[in-house]
mmCIF file of C-alpha atoms in Angstrom:
data_model
loop_
_atom_site.group_PDB
_atom_site.id
_atom_site.type_symbol
_atom_site.label_atom_id
_atom_site.label_comp_id
_atom_site.label_asym_id
_atom_site.label_seq_id
_atom_site.Cartn_x
_atom_site.Cartn_y
_atom_site.Cartn_z
ATOM 1 C CA MET A 1 199.278 65.074 136.713
ATOM 2 C CA LYS A 2 198.121 61.440 136.884
ATOM 3 C CA ILE A 3 194.830 62.488 138.437
ATOM 4 C CA LEU A 4 194.312 64.942 135.574
ATOM 5 C CA GLN A 5 195.080 62.258 132.977
ATOM 6 C CA LYS A 6 192.597 59.849 134.599
ATOM 7 C CA GLY A 7 189.933 62.535 134.534
ATOM 8 C CA VAL A 8 190.536 63.193 130.841
ATOM 9 C CA LEU A 9 190.369 59.477 130.011
ATOM 10 C CA GLU A 10 187.149 59.024 131.950
ATOM 11 C CA ARG A 11 185.516 61.966 130.169
ATOM 12 C CA ALA A 12 186.637 60.527 126.829
ATOM 13 C CA LYS A 13 185.050 57.173 127.675
ATOM 14 C CA ARG A 14 181.778 58.773 128.658
ATOM 15 C CA ALA A 15 181.777 60.907 125.502
ATOM 16 C CA SER A 16 181.955 57.771 123.326
ATOM 17 C CA LEU A 17 178.898 56.190 124.987
ATOM 18 C CA VAL A 18 175.550 56.009 123.237
ATOM 19 C CA SER A 19 173.016 58.192 124.991
ATOM 20 C CA GLN A 20 170.246 56.307 126.838
ATOM 21 C CA GLU A 21 166.682 57.242 127.588
ATOM 22 C CA LYS A 22 165.885 58.611 131.011
ATOM 23 C CA LEU A 23 164.861 56.155 133.722
ATOM 24 C CA GLN A 24 161.225 56.384 134.821
ATOM 25 C CA VAL A 25 161.179 55.663 138.543
ATOM 26 C CA HIS A 26 158.353 53.591 140.004
ATOM 27 C CA ASP A 27 156.260 55.785 142.318
ATOM 28 C CA GLY A 28 154.516 52.980 144.193
ATOM 29 C CA LEU A 29 155.039 51.897 147.759
ATOM 30 C CA THR A 30 158.273 50.247 148.788
ATOM 31 C CA ARG A 31 156.562 46.924 149.470
ATOM 32 C CA ASP A 32 155.200 46.880 145.903
ATOM 33 C CA ARG A 33 158.619 47.273 144.334
ATOM 34 C CA ILE A 34 160.224 44.492 142.351
ATOM 35 C CA GLN A 35 163.596 44.390 144.021
ATOM 36 C CA LEU A 36 166.472 42.218 145.232
ATOM 37 C CA LEU A 37 168.555 43.117 148.259
ATOM 38 C CA ASP A 38 172.199 42.534 149.167
ATOM 39 C CA LEU A 39 173.506 42.021 145.621
ATOM 40 C CA TRP A 40 177.053 42.546 144.452
ATOM 41 C CA ILE A 41 177.862 43.885 141.018
ATOM 42 C CA ARG A 42 180.435 42.979 138.389
ATOM 43 C CA PRO A 43 182.434 44.815 137.244
ATOM 44 C CA ALA A 44 182.855 46.174 140.750
ATOM 45 C CA LEU A 45 182.355 49.820 141.538
ATOM 46 C CA SER A 46 185.744 51.399 142.092
ATOM 47 C CA GLY A 47 186.870 53.624 144.951
ATOM 48 C CA ARG A 48 186.145 51.184 147.770
ATOM 49 C CA GLY A 49 188.494 49.044 149.795
ATOM 50 C CA ARG A 50 185.966 46.220 150.108
ATOM 51 C CA LYS A 51 182.879 45.000 148.344
ATOM 52 C CA VAL A 52 179.642 46.661 149.380
ATOM 53 C CA SER A 53 176.288 45.163 148.470
ATOM 54 C CA GLY A 54 173.466 47.146 146.939
ATOM 55 C CA THR A 55 169.810 46.889 145.870
ATOM 56 C CA LEU A 56 168.503 46.141 142.377
ATOM 57 C CA VAL A 57 165.043 47.587 141.613
ATOM 58 C CA ALA A 58 162.945 47.122 138.464
ATOM 59 C CA HIS A 59 161.322 50.429 137.511
ATOM 60 C CA VAL A 60 158.993 51.372 134.658
ATOM 61 C CA ASN A 61 161.491 51.186 131.785
ATOM 62 C CA GLY A 62 164.694 49.874 133.349
ATOM 63 C CA PHE A 63 166.685 48.670 136.348
ATOM 64 C CA GLN A 64 168.529 50.775 138.878
ATOM 65 C CA TYR A 65 171.253 49.403 141.142
ATOM 66 C CA THR A 66 171.965 51.559 144.175
ATOM 67 C CA VAL A 67 174.814 51.311 146.658
ATOM 68 C CA SER A 68 174.513 54.824 148.033
ATOM 69 C CA LYS A 69 172.956 58.098 146.982
ATOM 70 C CA SER A 70 175.956 58.931 144.853
ATOM 71 C CA GLU A 71 176.642 55.485 143.392
ATOM 72 C CA LYS A 72 173.986 54.262 141.011
ATOM 73 C CA VAL A 73 173.922 52.183 137.826
ATOM 74 C CA ASP A 74 170.967 52.415 135.429
ATOM 75 C CA ILE A 75 170.219 49.691 132.860
ATOM 76 C CA MET A 76 167.420 50.470 130.425
ATOM 77 C CA PHE A 77 165.190 47.685 129.105
ATOM 78 C CA GLY A 78 165.721 48.912 125.552
ATOM 79 C CA ASN A 79 169.486 48.456 125.874
ATOM 80 C CA ILE A 80 169.279 44.815 127.031
ATOM 81 C CA LYS A 81 170.131 42.318 124.317
ATOM 82 C CA HIS A 82 170.077 39.143 126.431
ATOM 83 C CA ALA A 83 169.106 38.514 130.068
ATOM 84 C CA PHE A 84 170.135 35.419 132.041
ATOM 85 C CA PHE A 85 169.190 33.897 135.363
ATOM 86 C CA GLN A 86 171.627 31.218 136.550
ATOM 87 C CA PRO A 87 170.791 29.550 139.868
ATOM 88 C CA ALA A 88 173.496 28.039 142.050
ATOM 89 C CA GLU A 89 173.885 24.449 140.845
ATOM 90 C CA ARG A 90 177.439 23.722 139.804
ATOM 91 C CA ASP A 91 178.868 26.953 141.180
ATOM 92 C CA MET A 92 178.641 28.789 144.480
ATOM 93 C CA ILE A 93 176.825 31.891 143.216
ATOM 94 C CA THR A 94 173.341 32.769 141.980
ATOM 95 C CA LEU A 95 173.346 35.539 139.396
ATOM 96 C CA LEU A 96 171.464 37.796 137.022
ATOM 97 C CA HIS A 97 173.429 38.753 133.925
ATOM 98 C CA PHE A 98 172.601 41.430 131.322
ATOM 99 C CA HIS A 99 174.318 41.548 127.953
ATOM 100 C CA LEU A 100 173.772 45.001 126.430
ATOM 101 C CA TYR A 101 173.596 46.435 122.927
ATOM 102 C CA ASN A 102 175.598 49.524 123.855
ATOM 103 C CA GLU A 103 178.248 49.949 126.527
ATOM 104 C CA ILE A 104 177.570 51.788 129.781
ATOM 105 C CA MET A 105 179.786 53.067 132.581
ATOM 106 C CA VAL A 106 179.981 51.004 135.756
ATOM 107 C CA GLY A 107 182.053 53.129 138.075
ATOM 108 C CA LYS A 108 184.984 54.117 135.869
ATOM 109 C CA LYS A 109 184.793 51.086 133.586
ATOM 110 C CA LYS A 110 183.045 50.907 130.250
ATOM 111 C CA THR A 111 181.339 47.548 129.778
ATOM 112 C CA ARG A 112 178.705 45.682 127.767
ATOM 113 C CA ASP A 113 178.140 42.942 130.400
ATOM 114 C CA VAL A 114 176.713 43.738 133.839
ATOM 115 C CA GLN A 115 176.110 41.083 136.477
ATOM 116 C CA PHE A 116 174.415 41.038 139.877
ATOM 117 C CA TYR A 117 175.011 38.075 142.162
ATOM 118 C CA ILE A 118 174.963 36.573 145.658
ATOM 119 C CA GLU A 119 177.540 34.083 146.859
ATOM 120 C CA VAL A 120 176.090 30.956 148.399
ATOM 121 C CA MET A 121 179.176 30.585 150.573
ATOM 122 C CA ASP A 122 181.968 33.023 151.267
ATOM 123 C CA ALA A 123 185.259 32.216 149.609
ATOM 124 C CA VAL A 124 186.998 32.014 152.995
ATOM 125 C CA ASP A 125 184.509 29.469 154.270
ATOM 126 C CA SER A 126 184.730 27.331 151.149
ATOM 127 C CA ILE A 127 188.528 27.262 151.300
ATOM 128 C CA GLY A 128 188.487 26.494 155.030
ATOM 129 C CA LEU A 129 186.362 23.390 154.520
ATOM 130 C CA LYS A 130 188.377 20.182 154.557
ATOM 131 C CA ARG A 131 186.819 17.046 153.226
ATOM 132 C CA ARG A 132 187.464 14.520 155.943
ATOM 133 C CA SER A 133 185.055 11.636 155.531
ATOM 134 C CA VAL A 134 181.713 10.973 153.933
ATOM 135 C CA TRP A 135 180.351 9.809 157.268
ATOM 136 C CA ASP A 136 181.775 12.665 159.329
ATOM 137 C CA PRO A 137 178.870 14.363 161.191
ATOM 138 C CA ASP A 138 180.333 17.848 160.798
ATOM 139 C CA GLU A 139 180.809 17.280 157.063
ATOM 140 C CA ILE A 140 177.240 16.105 156.612
ATOM 141 C CA GLU A 141 175.891 19.044 158.565
ATOM 142 C CA GLU A 142 177.920 21.508 156.499
ATOM 143 C CA GLU A 143 176.638 20.048 153.226
ATOM 144 C CA GLN A 144 173.084 20.264 154.462
ATOM 145 C CA ARG A 145 173.542 23.933 155.366
ATOM 146 C CA GLU A 146 175.029 24.598 151.936
ATOM 147 C CA ARG A 147 172.103 22.983 150.103
ATOM 148 C CA ALA A 148 169.602 24.863 152.291
ATOM 149 C CA ARG A 149 171.311 28.181 151.538
ATOM 150 C CA ARG A 150 171.286 27.463 147.811
ATOM 151 C CA ARG A 151 167.566 26.770 147.875
ATOM 152 C CA GLU A 152 166.906 29.897 149.921
ATOM 153 C CA ILE A 153 168.872 32.176 147.573
ATOM 154 C CA ASN A 154 167.317 30.648 144.469
ATOM 155 C CA ARG A 155 163.871 31.226 145.961
ATOM 156 C CA GLN A 156 164.722 34.904 146.455
ATOM 157 C CA PHE A 157 165.603 35.303 142.773
ATOM 158 C CA GLU A 158 162.739 33.327 141.250
ATOM 159 C CA PRO A 159 159.864 35.745 142.146
ATOM 160 C CA PHE A 160 161.946 38.672 140.892
ATOM 161 C CA VAL A 161 162.591 36.913 137.559
ATOM 162 C CA ARG A 162 158.914 35.981 137.111
ATOM 163 C CA ARG A 163 157.647 39.498 137.819
ATOM 164 C CA VAL A 164 160.164 41.090 135.451
ATOM 165 C CA ASP A 165 159.227 38.603 132.724
ATOM 166 C CA SER A 166 155.590 39.634 133.184
ATOM 167 C CA ILE A 167 156.579 43.286 132.635
ATOM 168 C CA TRP A 168 158.466 42.389 129.441
ATOM 169 C CA THR A 169 155.376 40.673 128.010
ATOM 170 C CA LYS A 170 153.485 43.984 127.916
ATOM 171 C CA PRO A 171 152.897 45.469 124.440
ATOM 172 C CA ARG A 172 155.231 48.353 125.229
ATOM 173 C CA PHE A 173 158.217 45.989 125.349
ATOM 174 C CA ASN A 174 157.190 43.417 122.723
ATOM 175 C CA GLN A 175 159.638 44.850 120.238
ATOM 176 C CA HIS A 176 162.538 44.038 122.579
ATOM 177 C CA ALA A 177 161.549 40.342 122.813
ATOM 178 C CA LEU A 178 163.115 40.069 126.277
ATOM 179 C CA GLN A 179 162.981 37.081 128.587
ATOM 180 C CA PHE A 180 165.257 35.652 131.239
ATOM 181 C CA GLU A 181 167.082 32.574 129.941
ATOM 182 C CA THR A 182 168.657 29.868 132.082
ATOM 183 C CA PRO A 183 171.786 28.060 130.808
ATOM 184 C CA LEU A 184 171.286 24.330 130.279
ATOM 185 C CA GLN A 185 173.874 22.745 132.550
ATOM 186 C CA LYS A 186 173.318 19.246 131.129
ATOM 187 C CA LEU A 187 174.556 20.392 127.711
ATOM 188 C CA GLY A 188 177.571 22.220 129.107
ATOM 189 C CA PHE A 189 181.228 21.352 128.560
ATOM 190 C CA ASN A 190 184.654 22.485 129.706
ATOM 191 C CA GLY A 191 186.839 24.661 127.500
ATOM 192 C CA VAL A 192 189.328 27.507 127.513
ATOM 193 C CA HIS A 193 187.897 30.931 126.749
ATOM 194 C CA GLY A 194 190.175 33.694 127.846
ATOM 195 C CA ARG A 195 192.952 32.552 130.156
ATOM 196 C CA THR A 196 191.646 29.571 132.126
ATOM 197 C CA THR A 197 189.475 26.506 131.738
ATOM 198 C CA CYS A 198 185.826 27.224 132.506
ATOM 199 C CA PHE A 199 182.428 25.583 132.212
ATOM 200 C CA ILE A 200 180.488 26.748 129.137
ATOM 201 C CA ALA A 201 176.783 26.020 128.664
ATOM 202 C CA PRO A 202 174.195 26.853 125.994
ATOM 203 C CA SER A 203 170.959 28.695 126.619
ATOM 204 C CA PRO A 204 168.008 28.747 124.185
ATOM 205 C CA SER A 205 169.553 31.570 122.127
ATOM 206 C CA CYS A 206 173.210 31.854 123.241
ATOM 207 C CA LEU A 207 176.346 30.065 124.341
ATOM 208 C CA VAL A 208 177.465 31.550 127.655
ATOM 209 C CA GLN A 209 180.043 31.462 130.398
ATOM 210 C CA LEU A 210 178.945 33.751 133.253
ATOM 211 C CA ILE A 211 181.160 32.771 136.188
ATOM 212 C CA ASP A 212 184.695 33.890 135.344
ATOM 213 C CA ALA A 213 185.763 37.122 133.665
ATOM 214 C CA PRO A 214 185.993 37.728 130.776
ATOM 215 C CA PHE A 215 182.403 36.625 130.286
ATOM 216 C CA LEU A 216 181.260 34.833 127.150
ATOM 217 C CA VAL A 217 177.906 35.624 125.528
ATOM 218 C CA THR A 218 177.657 34.440 121.910
ATOM 219 C CA SER A 219 174.332 35.117 120.219
ATOM 220 C CA LEU A 220 173.503 32.148 117.978
ATOM 221 C CA ARG A 221 171.365 34.171 115.578
ATOM 222 C CA GLU A 222 174.465 36.123 114.567
ATOM 223 C CA VAL A 223 176.546 33.007 113.812
ATOM 224 C CA ASP A 224 177.150 32.057 110.187
ATOM 225 C CA ILE A 225 179.051 28.772 110.634
ATOM 226 C CA VAL A 226 180.899 26.813 113.309
ATOM 227 C CA CYS A 227 184.254 25.144 112.640
ATOM 228 C CA LEU A 228 185.451 22.249 114.801
ATOM 229 C CA GLU A 229 189.251 22.297 114.565
ATOM 230 C CA ARG A 230 191.872 19.659 115.412
ATOM 231 C CA VAL A 231 189.327 16.854 115.019
ATOM 232 C CA ALA A 232 191.486 13.811 114.236
ATOM 233 C CA LEU A 233 192.200 10.345 115.521
ATOM 234 C CA GLY A 234 194.479 10.309 118.531
ATOM 235 C CA GLN A 235 193.551 13.835 119.667
ATOM 236 C CA LYS A 236 192.309 14.204 123.240
ATOM 237 C CA SER A 237 190.790 17.650 122.702
ATOM 238 C CA PHE A 238 189.562 19.948 119.926
ATOM 239 C CA ASP A 239 188.758 23.636 119.360
ATOM 240 C CA MET A 240 185.498 25.297 118.334
ATOM 241 C CA VAL A 241 185.327 28.538 116.337
ATOM 242 C CA PHE A 242 182.206 30.678 115.788
ATOM 243 C CA VAL A 243 182.180 32.733 112.585
ATOM 244 C CA PHE A 244 179.610 35.530 112.389
ATOM 245 C CA HIS A 245 177.583 36.852 109.476
ATOM 246 C CA ASP A 246 179.480 40.124 109.894
ATOM 247 C CA TYR A 247 182.929 39.183 108.596
ATOM 248 C CA THR A 248 184.441 42.313 110.105
ATOM 249 C CA ARG A 249 183.952 40.804 113.586
ATOM 250 C CA ASP A 250 186.612 38.623 115.117
ATOM 251 C CA VAL A 251 185.725 34.976 115.532
ATOM 252 C CA VAL A 252 185.008 33.511 118.971
ATOM 253 C CA ARG A 253 187.346 30.637 119.804
ATOM 254 C CA ILE A 254 186.907 28.028 122.539
ATOM 255 C CA GLU A 255 189.932 25.792 122.939
ATOM 256 C CA VAL A 256 190.878 22.468 124.561
ATOM 257 C CA ILE A 257 187.391 20.947 124.618
ATOM 258 C CA PRO A 258 187.540 17.258 125.628
ATOM 259 C CA MET A 259 187.017 14.921 122.691
ATOM 260 C CA THR A 260 184.409 13.054 124.745
ATOM 261 C CA ASP A 261 182.062 16.060 124.315
ATOM 262 C CA LEU A 262 182.309 16.081 120.500
ATOM 263 C CA ASP A 263 179.135 14.100 119.776
ATOM 264 C CA LYS A 264 177.140 16.080 122.349
ATOM 265 C CA ILE A 265 178.228 19.366 120.780
ATOM 266 C CA LYS A 266 177.407 18.119 117.266
ATOM 267 C CA ASP A 267 173.908 17.151 118.395
ATOM 268 C CA TRP A 268 173.420 20.570 119.967
ATOM 269 C CA LEU A 269 174.591 22.332 116.779
ATOM 270 C CA ASN A 270 172.168 20.256 114.715
ATOM 271 C CA ASP A 271 169.323 21.081 117.093
ATOM 272 C CA CYS A 272 170.150 24.786 116.705
ATOM 273 C CA SER A 273 170.316 24.434 112.880
ATOM 274 C CA LEU A 274 173.887 25.715 112.882
ATOM 275 C CA LYS A 275 176.024 24.506 109.994
ATOM 276 C CA TYR A 276 179.380 23.188 111.133
ATOM 277 C CA TYR A 277 182.550 21.871 109.490
ATOM 278 C CA GLU A 278 185.428 19.776 110.763
ATOM 279 C CA SER A 279 189.112 20.519 110.236
ATOM 280 C CA LYS A 280 192.226 18.639 111.229
ATOM 281 C CA LEU A 281 194.210 21.887 111.626
ATOM 282 C CA ASN A 282 193.722 25.389 113.022
ATOM 283 C CA LEU A 283 192.939 27.988 110.373
ATOM 284 C CA ASN A 284 194.148 31.572 110.070
ATOM 285 C CA TRP A 285 190.699 33.136 110.332
ATOM 286 C CA ARG A 286 191.787 36.709 109.725
ATOM 287 C CA LYS A 287 193.033 35.765 106.269
ATOM 288 C CA VAL A 288 190.004 33.597 105.624
ATOM 289 C CA LEU A 289 187.544 36.359 106.537
ATOM 290 C CA LYS A 290 189.492 38.895 104.491
ATOM 291 C CA THR A 291 189.219 36.595 101.489
ATOM 292 C CA MET A 292 185.500 36.166 102.107
ATOM 293 C CA MET A 293 184.940 39.919 102.239
ATOM 294 C CA ASN A 294 186.734 40.336 98.903
ATOM 295 C CA ASP A 295 184.844 37.448 97.315
ATOM 296 C CA GLN A 296 181.327 38.851 97.125
ATOM 297 C CA GLU A 297 180.359 37.013 93.927
ATOM 298 C CA SER A 298 180.354 33.495 95.374
ATOM 299 C CA GLU A 299 177.053 32.114 96.564
ATOM 300 C CA THR A 300 176.455 32.146 100.297
ATOM 301 C CA ASN A 301 175.615 28.442 100.438
ATOM 302 C CA ASP A 302 178.789 27.322 98.677
ATOM 303 C CA ARG A 303 181.397 29.760 99.900
ATOM 304 C CA TRP A 304 182.333 27.592 102.897
ATOM 305 C CA GLU A 305 182.521 24.299 101.014
ATOM 306 C CA PHE A 306 186.310 24.475 100.969
ATOM 307 C CA LEU A 307 186.137 23.573 104.676
ATOM 308 C CA ASN A 308 184.395 20.303 103.837
ATOM 309 C CA PRO A 309 187.089 17.566 103.772
ATOM 310 C CA ASP A 310 184.804 15.286 101.740
ATOM 311 C CA ALA A 311 184.069 17.851 99.033
ATOM 312 C CA SER A 312 186.638 16.532 96.519
ATOM 313 C CA ASP A 313 185.828 12.902 97.267
ATOM 314 C CA SER A 314 182.127 13.464 96.895
ATOM 315 C CA GLY A 315 182.758 15.242 93.585
ATOM 316 C CA SER A 316 184.673 12.298 92.152
ATOM 317 C CA GLU A 317 182.082 9.853 93.465
ATOM 318 C CA SER A 318 179.285 11.839 91.884
ATOM 319 C CA SER A 319 181.092 11.880 88.535
ATOM 320 C CA GLU A 320 181.546 8.118 88.701
ATOM 321 C CA THR A 321 177.902 7.680 89.591
ATOM 322 C CA GLU A 322 176.880 9.850 86.649
ATOM 323 C CA ASP A 323 178.989 7.715 84.298
ATOM 324 C CA ASP A 324 177.440 4.533 85.680
ATOM 325 C CA GLN A 325 173.932 5.882 85.335
ATOM 326 C CA TYR A 326 174.510 7.531 81.932
ATOM 327 C CA GLU A 327 171.855 6.739 79.344
ATOM 328 C CA PRO A 328 172.133 8.086 75.747
ATOM 329 C CA SER A 329 169.320 10.201 74.413
ATOM 330 C CA ASP A 330 167.314 9.340 71.298
ATOM 331 C CA LEU A 331 169.429 11.658 69.179
ATOM 332 C CA GLU A 332 172.649 10.047 70.382
ATOM 333 C CA THR A 333 171.173 6.567 69.779
ATOM 334 C CA GLY A 334 170.225 7.484 66.260
ATOM 335 C CA SER A 335 173.667 8.847 65.507
ATOM 336 C CA GLU A 336 175.240 5.665 66.850
ATOM 337 C CA SER A 337 173.025 3.506 64.658
ATOM 338 C CA ASN A 338 173.896 5.621 61.627
ATOM 339 C CA ASP A 339 177.565 5.239 62.427
ATOM 340 C CA GLU A 340 177.189 1.494 62.689
ATOM 341 C CA GLY A 341 175.391 1.397 59.363
ATOM 342 C CA SER A 342 178.101 3.462 57.715
ATOM 343 C CA ASP A 343 180.721 1.096 59.103
ATOM 344 C CA ASP A 344 178.954 -1.897 57.568
ATOM 345 C CA GLU A 345 178.632 -0.074 54.308
ATOM 346 C CA SER A 346 182.293 0.778 54.249
ATOM 347 C CA VAL A 347 183.191 -2.845 54.855
ATOM 348 C CA VAL A 348 181.145 -3.998 51.864
ATOM 349 C CA ILE A 349 182.434 -1.271 49.611
ATOM 350 C CA SER A 350 186.030 -1.789 50.608
ATOM 351 C CA GLY A 351 185.610 -5.514 49.916
ATOM 352 C CA ASP A 352 184.455 -4.741 46.377
ATOM 353 C CA ASP A 353 186.929 -2.041 45.508
ATOM 354 C CA ASP A 354 190.151 -1.985 47.463
ATOM 355 C CA GLY A 355 190.014 -4.491 50.301
ATOM 356 C CA GLY A 356 189.528 -7.686 48.158
ATOM 357 C CA LEU A 357 192.462 -9.929 47.212
ATOM 358 C CA ASP A 358 192.002 -10.358 43.452
ATOM 359 C CA GLU A 359 194.009 -12.733 41.288
ATOM 360 C CA ASP A 360 194.947 -9.781 39.038
ATOM 361 C CA ASP A 361 196.906 -8.270 41.893
ATOM 362 C CA GLY A 362 198.964 -11.411 42.307
ATOM 363 C CA GLY A 363 197.228 -12.481 45.505
ATOM 364 C CA GLU A 364 195.594 -15.814 46.291
ATOM 365 C CA SER A 365 191.864 -16.326 45.918
ATOM 366 C CA TRP A 366 189.573 -17.418 48.756
ATOM 367 C CA ASP A 367 189.255 -20.932 47.204
ATOM 368 C CA GLU A 368 193.006 -21.458 47.155
ATOM 369 C CA MET A 369 193.431 -20.339 50.763
ATOM 370 C CA GLU A 370 190.608 -22.638 51.874
ATOM 371 C CA ARG A 371 192.156 -25.584 50.011
ATOM 372 C CA LYS A 372 195.547 -24.994 51.609
ATOM 373 C CA ALA A 373 193.951 -24.918 55.030
ATOM 374 C CA LYS A 374 192.289 -28.271 54.366
ATOM 375 C CA ASP A 375 195.570 -29.746 53.142
ATOM 376 C CA ALA A 376 197.312 -28.552 56.292
ATOM 377 C CA ASP A 377 194.660 -30.194 58.416
ATOM 378 C CA ALA A 378 194.933 -33.410 56.454
ATOM 379 C CA GLU A 379 198.695 -33.340 56.779
ATOM 380 C CA MET A 380 198.626 -32.970 60.536
ATOM 381 C CA GLY A 381 195.937 -35.599 61.014
ATOM 382 C CA SER A 382 194.491 -36.440 64.347
ATOM 383 C CA GLU A 383 196.368 -37.250 67.489
ATOM 384 C CA SER A 384 195.214 -40.896 67.306
ATOM 385 C CA ASP A 385 196.931 -41.478 63.867
ATOM 386 C CA SER A 386 200.224 -43.340 63.788
ATOM 387 C CA GLU A 387 203.488 -41.878 62.560
ATOM 388 C CA ASP A 388 203.328 -43.947 59.271
ATOM 389 C CA GLU A 389 199.889 -42.564 58.420
ATOM 390 C CA ARG A 390 201.090 -39.028 59.042
ATOM 391 C CA GLN A 391 204.124 -39.623 56.793
ATOM 392 C CA ARG A 392 201.892 -40.906 53.931
ATOM 393 C CA ARG A 393 199.700 -37.804 54.229
ATOM 394 C CA ARG A 394 202.762 -35.532 54.010
ATOM 395 C CA GLU A 395 203.984 -37.257 50.812
ATOM 396 C CA LYS A 396 200.528 -37.087 49.299
ATOM 397 C CA ALA A 397 200.306 -33.375 50.085
ATOM 398 C CA LYS A 398 203.712 -32.750 48.472
ATOM 399 C CA ALA A 399 202.602 -34.550 45.325
ATOM 400 C CA LYS A 400 199.488 -32.433 45.075
ATOM 401 C CA SER A 401 201.517 -29.286 45.509
ATOM 402 C CA ARG A 402 203.656 -30.269 42.470
ATOM 403 C CA HIS A 403 200.501 -30.805 40.361
ATOM 404 C CA PRO A 404 197.930 -28.370 41.589
ATOM 405 C CA SER A 405 195.337 -29.390 38.972
ATOM 406 C CA GLY A 406 195.469 -33.053 40.114
ATOM 407 C CA ALA A 407 194.580 -36.301 38.286
ATOM 408 C CA PRO A 408 192.258 -34.782 35.692
ATOM 409 C CA GLN A 409 195.290 -33.205 33.919
ATOM 410 C CA LYS A 410 197.031 -36.657 33.675
ATOM 411 C CA ARG A 411 193.915 -38.143 32.081
ATOM 412 C CA GLN A 412 193.846 -35.342 29.553
ATOM 413 C CA ARG A 413 197.489 -36.006 28.630
ATOM 414 C CA LEU A 414 196.874 -39.776 28.250
ATOM 415 C CA ASN A 415 194.004 -39.101 25.885
#
């Protein structure tokens, strides 16, 4: 029963595959073939108790990997989205990796990433090595053998890569724009993608991790924005999220990146012309993308501005700057001058009609108020006057207040 169920599942997987063109086999001599020997494949072909190496041959319109007459894997040039050649530098394997447009069957597994590789040193040998001393003769000899094997394996791959690149430059394959890319190890960084920490490095058009499964191949031309999360003082690591132009796709998240790599990653993003934002928290990207899909009216350039922590501050600063630099137009200047003129006019009119203090209304005239002010000044005197002088001025002021008209009235009465 289980065997029957497996057969049904395998047929269902194959039925969902996109049909590929037929491989055109190269008819030339064996010595003229573009091929690599003794390669292993990932994902591994099932049904074997141990790994068995095979041969990768470049034919007219695709590759064919052969283990035996019955076990073959065909990869068509037209189905290759990205091709990578990674020599053994940091790691113990040299590999060719193909990221495909459409999935193919490798054994009984359906996959979009196919890799062919050679191990520089067997896992058993690498585990059995014990670092004893830098000056130990056996240790030095083993390191020399390791470096020599790396160079030898890399030299085997390099002619194959060059000859395949020359095929891809032919007019027949120009539309595919294929070329082997090599990840830039100097720009790489450590991060968690999948289950474990791994070394991730950019290539000219992608960000890749090709050593540990699951593999990471992120095409930069499909990325809309990048969000750097958990970027705050006191944090030792941060996360990086890639959001694609197609909002129906899940984001790609790389976690626990050392904070020491932040500036290097920002420089790389700027060099790639990728717009990035910083966030102190992790966002719920499923809800964010759902909101973006529903909000089709917002402009593409401004729809991500809510991720900018300085957006509100910059808005207030710009408003303040506008107020500082505000200059009234001619029309506004004219209206202000008219208003000022009307204010002056109203002052004059109100002084004549309602605002004046006329004697008929029982108020004091301007002359009387001015005289009283002078009398008050005379009464107070200066600070240098003596107390007797001040007293005489007070009495004189009281006498004048009793006879406001003064001495002329007395002379009139005497006459």
